[in-house]
Amino acid sequence: MRIHQFALVGVTTALLAATAACGGSTSSSAGTSGDQIKPVSVTIEGVGAVDTDTELAKKVPAEVRDRGSLTVATNAPYQPFIDFKVEGKTDEFKGLDYDLFQAASARLGLKATFSQQPFDGLVPGLQAAKYDAIAGGITDKKERQQVATFVDYSASGTGFLVATGNPLGVKSVADLCGRKVAVQKASNQAKNLTAYAKESCAGKPVEVKEYPENPQAVQALIAGNVDAVAATKVNLVDTAASLSGKAELVEDASAPNGWLASPNGFGFLKANKELAEAYRAAVQSLIDDGTYDKILARWKQTPIAVKQATIDQAID
């Protein structure tokens, strides 16, 4: 397919040259081959304007570049990644993913239109080419990579909450062997800690204590009934801030995004890897110039930040 496109461009160029040599003129639409880049600018609330980078825009496949826009399927509400701008109105959105995708699109000279879809229909709809991309706090998983290519823009794993002063010296998951750890019932933390204890805590198993909800797990820590709480790190950031003097979040330098951090990504049809790579480069440019950090800070999601935008880095 790409060979035919290049051949068509070559023929068009030759025809234009011949016409010019004969003193003729061409219309503004003749010879359109994806080289025409129309600048796009968006203003992100609390962040500022984001404009087109002409060199990055050249990475966009010609068909999409000529169109100048693409459609993005999402499923709201799933705060802080995606939500309705006005409750009850399902065609206007806000959120971290919305801001970041709009900014990356503008950097590429594109406009992105979001569309509400059922969550379980996002990947099948992408496979059926009903839209160009999917977004909204979607975890990059190897199973989903059978259909989609993911541009990973953040990562979120498990964090550990301990008593203020960290009296037991918990620095990483390894220090939980032989300890009582509170988790939410049926959570990834319950599953992963149980598996870790069997594999890595010989003779000193982790006593995983399950509670119906995370707040109850936290109360168990405050009451001294457990040694730590394991939960999604992003959620524990606010929890620790509200419990100043009572509890604190463990900062593990070897796992800044949390233990077993899974990437969140924007999904593109597997056949559209060129488009995915263009968006990876655009997100990286936003990381490099500080726009990315401002967007994450706006949505209080700095703990899930990454330094490099990547492709298909699922861990499971």
Tab-separated table of C-alpha atoms in Angstrom:
chain	number	residue	atom	x	y	z
A	1	MET	CA	0.000	0.000	0.000
A	2	ARG	CA	2.825	2.379	0.916
A	3	ILE	CA	4.604	1.632	-2.389
A	4	HIS	CA	1.510	2.690	-4.313
A	5	GLN	CA	1.273	5.917	-2.302
A	6	PHE	CA	4.870	6.842	-3.016
A	7	ALA	CA	4.366	5.987	-6.673
A	8	LEU	CA	1.340	8.274	-6.802
A	9	VAL	CA	3.326	11.129	-5.261
A	10	GLY	CA	6.074	10.597	-7.832
A	11	VAL	CA	3.639	10.706	-10.740
A	12	THR	CA	1.953	13.826	-9.360
A	13	THR	CA	5.303	15.581	-8.954
A	14	ALA	CA	6.276	14.750	-12.508
A	15	LEU	CA	2.979	16.077	-13.845
A	16	LEU	CA	3.369	19.306	-11.894
A	17	ALA	CA	6.878	19.780	-13.230
A	18	ALA	CA	5.694	19.231	-16.786
A	19	THR	CA	2.847	21.702	-16.355
A	20	ALA	CA	5.171	24.337	-14.918
A	21	ALA	CA	7.595	23.871	-17.825
A	22	CYS	CA	4.752	24.587	-20.258
A	23	GLY	CA	3.839	27.791	-18.432
A	24	GLY	CA	0.598	26.338	-16.991
A	25	SER	CA	-0.781	26.797	-13.478
A	26	THR	CA	-2.101	24.392	-10.872
A	27	SER	CA	-5.014	24.657	-8.485
A	28	SER	CA	-4.454	24.800	-4.727
A	29	SER	CA	-5.782	21.263	-4.365
A	30	ALA	CA	-3.547	19.652	-6.945
A	31	GLY	CA	-0.663	17.617	-5.674
A	32	THR	CA	-1.956	17.319	-2.103
A	33	SER	CA	0.179	14.545	-0.675
A	34	GLY	CA	0.080	15.001	3.071
A	35	ASP	CA	2.769	17.737	3.049
A	36	GLN	CA	0.260	20.492	3.863
A	37	ILE	CA	0.377	21.074	7.614
A	38	LYS	CA	-2.212	23.384	9.099
A	39	PRO	CA	-1.111	24.676	12.516
A	40	VAL	CA	-3.405	23.901	15.444
A	41	SER	CA	-3.379	25.584	18.839
A	42	VAL	CA	-5.252	24.553	21.968
A	43	THR	CA	-5.338	26.217	25.360
A	44	ILE	CA	-5.322	23.855	28.328
A	45	GLU	CA	-6.866	25.393	31.444
A	46	GLY	CA	-4.193	26.054	34.038
A	47	VAL	CA	-1.457	25.074	31.598
A	48	GLY	CA	-1.524	27.458	28.645
A	49	ALA	CA	-1.366	27.224	24.871
A	50	VAL	CA	0.038	24.229	23.008
A	51	ASP	CA	0.980	24.743	19.367
A	52	THR	CA	1.935	22.612	16.384
A	53	ASP	CA	5.516	21.450	15.881
A	54	THR	CA	5.922	21.220	12.105
A	55	GLU	CA	8.658	18.584	12.241
A	56	LEU	CA	6.635	16.350	14.573
A	57	ALA	CA	3.542	16.827	12.413
A	58	LYS	CA	5.429	15.269	9.496
A	59	LYS	CA	5.440	11.985	11.427
A	60	VAL	CA	1.639	11.724	11.111
A	61	PRO	CA	0.502	9.369	8.321
A	62	ALA	CA	-0.503	11.376	5.238
A	63	GLU	CA	-4.130	10.214	5.304
A	64	VAL	CA	-4.630	11.448	8.867
A	65	ARG	CA	-2.606	14.605	8.291
A	66	ASP	CA	-4.714	15.503	5.255
A	67	ARG	CA	-7.864	14.903	7.268
A	68	GLY	CA	-6.532	17.087	10.076
A	69	SER	CA	-8.527	15.330	12.768
A	70	LEU	CA	-9.187	12.022	14.439
A	71	THR	CA	-11.824	10.460	16.680
A	72	VAL	CA	-11.111	9.151	20.172
A	73	ALA	CA	-13.394	6.745	22.016
A	74	THR	CA	-13.524	6.942	25.797
A	75	ASN	CA	-15.672	5.865	28.715
A	76	ALA	CA	-16.520	8.492	31.328
A	77	PRO	CA	-16.619	9.041	34.192
A	78	TYR	CA	-13.304	7.623	35.369
A	79	GLN	CA	-11.723	10.449	37.322
A	80	PRO	CA	-9.204	11.942	37.133
A	81	PHE	CA	-8.442	10.534	33.693
A	82	ILE	CA	-11.747	11.290	32.005
A	83	ASP	CA	-15.019	12.848	33.096
A	84	PHE	CA	-17.945	14.788	31.682
A	85	LYS	CA	-17.402	18.528	31.650
A	86	VAL	CA	-21.027	19.030	32.644
A	87	GLU	CA	-22.899	16.292	34.493
A	88	GLY	CA	-25.513	14.717	32.251
A	89	LYS	CA	-23.956	16.033	29.040
A	90	THR	CA	-22.110	13.187	27.375
A	91	ASP	CA	-20.412	14.962	24.484
A	92	GLU	CA	-18.092	17.321	26.384
A	93	PHE	CA	-15.172	16.024	28.409
A	94	LYS	CA	-12.440	16.957	30.844
A	95	GLY	CA	-9.670	15.116	32.655
A	96	LEU	CA	-6.008	14.223	32.493
A	97	ASP	CA	-6.313	12.020	29.399
A	98	TYR	CA	-8.475	14.572	27.641
A	99	ASP	CA	-5.998	17.393	28.250
A	100	LEU	CA	-2.938	15.321	27.370
A	101	PHE	CA	-4.426	13.877	24.196
A	102	GLN	CA	-5.625	17.303	23.053
A	103	ALA	CA	-2.173	18.759	23.708
A	104	ALA	CA	-0.407	15.921	21.839
A	105	SER	CA	-2.840	16.281	18.941
A	106	ALA	CA	-2.238	20.027	18.675
A	107	ARG	CA	1.510	19.388	18.695
A	108	LEU	CA	0.920	17.140	15.647
A	109	GLY	CA	-1.337	19.612	13.849
A	110	LEU	CA	-4.470	17.581	14.559
A	111	LYS	CA	-7.820	18.128	16.263
A	112	ALA	CA	-9.214	15.330	18.415
A	113	THR	CA	-12.914	14.683	18.958
A	114	PHE	CA	-13.849	12.469	21.926
A	115	SER	CA	-16.856	10.134	21.870
A	116	GLN	CA	-18.490	8.315	24.797
A	117	GLN	CA	-18.590	4.523	24.368
A	118	PRO	CA	-19.171	1.509	26.652
A	119	PHE	CA	-15.881	0.503	28.278
A	120	ASP	CA	-16.097	-3.106	27.117
A	121	GLY	CA	-16.647	-1.856	23.578
A	122	LEU	CA	-13.544	0.325	23.352
A	123	VAL	CA	-11.083	-2.297	22.097
A	124	PRO	CA	-13.579	-4.130	19.832
A	125	GLY	CA	-14.635	-0.772	18.360
A	126	LEU	CA	-11.022	0.117	17.690
A	127	GLN	CA	-10.559	-3.231	15.992
A	128	ALA	CA	-13.603	-2.510	13.829
A	129	ALA	CA	-12.095	0.893	12.890
A	130	LYS	CA	-15.055	2.816	14.341
A	131	TYR	CA	-12.592	5.380	15.701
A	132	ASP	CA	-8.881	6.158	15.520
A	133	ALA	CA	-7.852	5.861	19.161
A	134	ILE	CA	-9.010	5.004	22.675
A	135	ALA	CA	-8.186	6.877	25.894
A	136	GLY	CA	-9.336	7.301	29.463
A	137	GLY	CA	-7.104	5.680	32.101
A	138	ILE	CA	-6.709	2.521	30.033
A	139	THR	CA	-4.090	0.073	31.264
A	140	ASP	CA	-1.695	-1.217	28.629
A	141	LYS	CA	-2.093	-5.001	28.814
A	142	LYS	CA	-0.450	-7.659	26.656
A	143	GLU	CA	-3.864	-9.142	25.891
A	144	ARG	CA	-5.029	-5.791	24.521
A	145	GLN	CA	-1.877	-5.540	22.422
A	146	GLN	CA	-3.305	-8.243	20.180
A	147	VAL	CA	-5.512	-5.472	18.778
A	148	ALA	CA	-3.931	-2.207	19.859
A	149	THR	CA	-0.589	-0.430	19.998
A	150	PHE	CA	-0.314	1.654	23.165
A	151	VAL	CA	1.484	4.930	23.692
A	152	ASP	CA	2.338	4.684	27.389
A	153	TYR	CA	2.234	8.108	29.045
A	154	SER	CA	2.153	7.234	32.763
A	155	ALA	CA	2.539	4.325	35.148
A	156	SER	CA	0.712	3.484	38.335
A	157	GLY	CA	1.531	0.759	40.845
A	158	THR	CA	1.116	-0.160	44.503
A	159	GLY	CA	2.173	2.160	47.288
A	160	PHE	CA	2.655	1.379	50.970
A	161	LEU	CA	1.296	3.457	53.833
A	162	VAL	CA	2.964	3.108	57.240
A	163	ALA	CA	2.796	4.797	60.629
A	164	THR	CA	4.451	8.215	60.837
A	165	GLY	CA	8.176	7.881	61.300
A	166	ASN	CA	8.147	4.475	59.601
A	167	PRO	CA	9.110	2.674	62.851
A	168	LEU	CA	9.530	-0.687	61.088
A	169	GLY	CA	11.811	0.733	58.419
A	170	VAL	CA	9.737	-0.308	55.420
A	171	LYS	CA	11.578	0.798	52.284
A	172	SER	CA	10.182	-1.609	49.692
A	173	VAL	CA	7.909	-4.606	49.288
A	174	ALA	CA	10.724	-6.859	50.554
A	175	ASP	CA	10.393	-5.307	54.009
A	176	LEU	CA	6.792	-6.514	54.267
A	177	CYS	CA	7.827	-10.149	54.680
A	178	GLY	CA	6.684	-11.248	58.134
A	179	ARG	CA	4.405	-8.218	58.499
A	180	LYS	CA	0.649	-7.672	58.614
A	181	VAL	CA	-0.527	-5.748	55.565
A	182	ALA	CA	-4.037	-4.396	55.045
A	183	VAL	CA	-5.519	-4.389	51.538
A	184	GLN	CA	-8.913	-3.949	49.935
A	185	LYS	CA	-10.719	-7.229	49.405
A	186	ALA	CA	-10.276	-8.803	45.954
A	187	SER	CA	-7.836	-6.063	44.903
A	188	ASN	CA	-4.709	-6.481	42.780
A	189	GLN	CA	-2.740	-5.811	45.959
A	190	ALA	CA	-4.330	-8.813	47.674
A	191	LYS	CA	-3.474	-11.059	44.723
A	192	ASN	CA	0.018	-9.710	44.102
A	193	LEU	CA	1.129	-9.662	47.745
A	194	THR	CA	-0.077	-13.226	48.276
A	195	ALA	CA	1.893	-14.352	45.218
A	196	TYR	CA	4.971	-12.358	46.284
A	197	ALA	CA	4.928	-13.858	49.777
A	198	LYS	CA	4.932	-17.403	48.368
A	199	GLU	CA	7.798	-16.665	46.009
A	200	SER	CA	10.006	-14.329	48.039
A	201	CYS	CA	9.238	-14.518	51.771
A	202	ALA	CA	10.447	-17.982	52.737
A	203	GLY	CA	9.681	-18.614	56.410
A	204	LYS	CA	8.365	-15.042	56.864
A	205	PRO	CA	5.042	-14.863	55.028
A	206	VAL	CA	3.147	-11.638	54.541
A	207	GLU	CA	-0.093	-11.784	56.532
A	208	VAL	CA	-2.498	-10.207	54.057
A	209	LYS	CA	-5.569	-8.877	55.847
A	210	GLU	CA	-8.459	-7.960	53.545
A	211	TYR	CA	-10.986	-5.210	54.272
A	212	PRO	CA	-14.142	-4.295	52.329
A	213	GLU	CA	-12.822	-0.809	51.405
A	214	ASN	CA	-9.494	1.032	51.492
A	215	PRO	CA	-10.610	3.494	54.245
A	216	GLN	CA	-11.146	0.528	56.570
A	217	ALA	CA	-7.677	-0.779	55.753
A	218	VAL	CA	-6.251	2.626	56.625
A	219	GLN	CA	-8.157	2.718	59.910
A	220	ALA	CA	-6.649	-0.671	60.769
A	221	LEU	CA	-3.201	0.890	60.380
A	222	ILE	CA	-4.095	3.907	62.522
A	223	ALA	CA	-5.466	1.559	65.193
A	224	GLY	CA	-2.239	-0.426	65.177
A	225	ASN	CA	-3.857	-3.636	63.956
A	226	VAL	CA	-1.613	-3.903	60.890
A	227	ASP	CA	1.890	-2.768	59.991
A	228	ALA	CA	1.149	-1.269	56.587
A	229	VAL	CA	-1.509	-0.618	53.981
A	230	ALA	CA	-0.999	-1.608	50.337
A	231	ALA	CA	-3.110	0.252	47.778
A	232	THR	CA	-2.792	2.120	44.497
A	233	LYS	CA	-0.064	4.681	45.149
A	234	VAL	CA	-1.939	7.522	43.467
A	235	ASN	CA	-4.812	7.109	45.910
A	236	LEU	CA	-2.500	6.892	48.910
A	237	VAL	CA	-0.900	10.264	48.129
A	238	ASP	CA	-4.060	12.113	49.171
A	239	THR	CA	-4.630	9.696	52.059
A	240	ALA	CA	-1.166	10.367	53.497
A	241	ALA	CA	-1.667	14.123	53.157
A	242	SER	CA	-4.913	13.935	55.118
A	243	LEU	CA	-3.280	11.849	57.872
A	244	SER	CA	-0.262	14.043	58.574
A	245	GLY	CA	1.219	13.047	61.916
A	246	LYS	CA	-0.444	9.643	61.813
A	247	ALA	CA	0.702	7.970	58.614
A	248	GLU	CA	3.141	8.476	55.748
A	249	LEU	CA	3.784	7.080	52.290
A	250	VAL	CA	6.866	4.959	51.691
A	251	GLU	CA	9.026	6.349	48.884
A	252	ASP	CA	10.895	3.566	47.121
A	253	ALA	CA	13.556	5.068	44.845
A	254	SER	CA	13.733	1.834	42.849
A	255	ALA	CA	9.981	1.989	42.107
A	256	PRO	CA	9.007	5.687	41.933
A	257	ASN	CA	5.629	4.915	40.348
A	258	GLY	CA	4.877	2.154	42.849
A	259	TRP	CA	5.478	-1.570	43.055
A	260	LEU	CA	4.560	-3.479	39.877
A	261	ALA	CA	3.617	-0.237	38.146
A	262	SER	CA	1.496	-0.852	35.062
A	263	PRO	CA	1.545	1.683	32.238
A	264	ASN	CA	-1.514	3.643	31.193
A	265	GLY	CA	-1.719	4.335	27.492
A	266	PHE	CA	-3.486	5.795	24.500
A	267	GLY	CA	-4.487	2.919	22.214
A	268	PHE	CA	-4.245	2.909	18.423
A	269	LEU	CA	-5.115	0.126	16.006
A	270	LYS	CA	-2.179	-2.262	15.745
A	271	ALA	CA	-1.976	-1.608	12.002
A	272	ASN	CA	-1.553	2.127	12.703
A	273	LYS	CA	1.861	1.953	14.384
A	274	GLU	CA	3.050	4.971	12.429
A	275	LEU	CA	0.292	7.071	14.003
A	276	ALA	CA	1.106	5.641	17.448
A	277	GLU	CA	4.763	6.567	17.015
A	278	ALA	CA	3.793	10.113	16.046
A	279	TYR	CA	1.799	10.415	19.275
A	280	ARG	CA	4.653	8.916	21.292
A	281	ALA	CA	6.953	11.610	19.908
A	282	ALA	CA	4.356	14.298	20.637
A	283	VAL	CA	3.908	13.166	24.248
A	284	GLN	CA	7.687	13.085	24.648
A	285	SER	CA	7.874	16.673	23.416
A	286	LEU	CA	5.299	17.637	26.045
A	287	ILE	CA	7.413	15.883	28.689
A	288	ASP	CA	10.551	17.660	27.502
A	289	ASP	CA	9.084	21.179	27.539
A	290	GLY	CA	7.266	20.826	30.886
A	291	THR	CA	3.710	20.879	29.535
A	292	TYR	CA	3.217	17.263	30.602
A	293	ASP	CA	4.180	18.004	34.220
A	294	LYS	CA	1.766	20.936	34.311
A	295	ILE	CA	-1.100	18.768	33.046
A	296	LEU	CA	-0.405	16.035	35.592
A	297	ALA	CA	-0.094	18.602	38.371
A	298	ARG	CA	-3.423	20.133	37.384
A	299	TRP	CA	-5.082	16.773	37.993
A	300	LYS	CA	-2.932	15.974	41.075
A	301	GLN	CA	-1.339	13.010	39.336
A	302	THR	CA	2.363	13.851	39.564
A	303	PRO	CA	3.112	10.448	41.203
A	304	ILE	CA	2.254	8.610	37.971
A	305	ALA	CA	4.608	10.687	35.809
A	306	VAL	CA	7.213	9.055	33.579
A	307	LYS	CA	10.342	10.522	31.999
A	308	GLN	CA	9.989	8.702	28.707
A	309	ALA	CA	6.892	8.101	26.571
A	310	THR	CA	7.088	4.512	25.349
A	311	ILE	CA	5.279	1.958	23.191
A	312	ASP	CA	3.672	-1.278	24.444
A	313	GLN	CA	5.391	-1.619	27.826
A	314	ALA	CA	2.694	-3.765	29.481
A	315	ILE	CA	3.899	-5.934	32.354
A	316	ASP	CA	1.059	-8.460	32.229
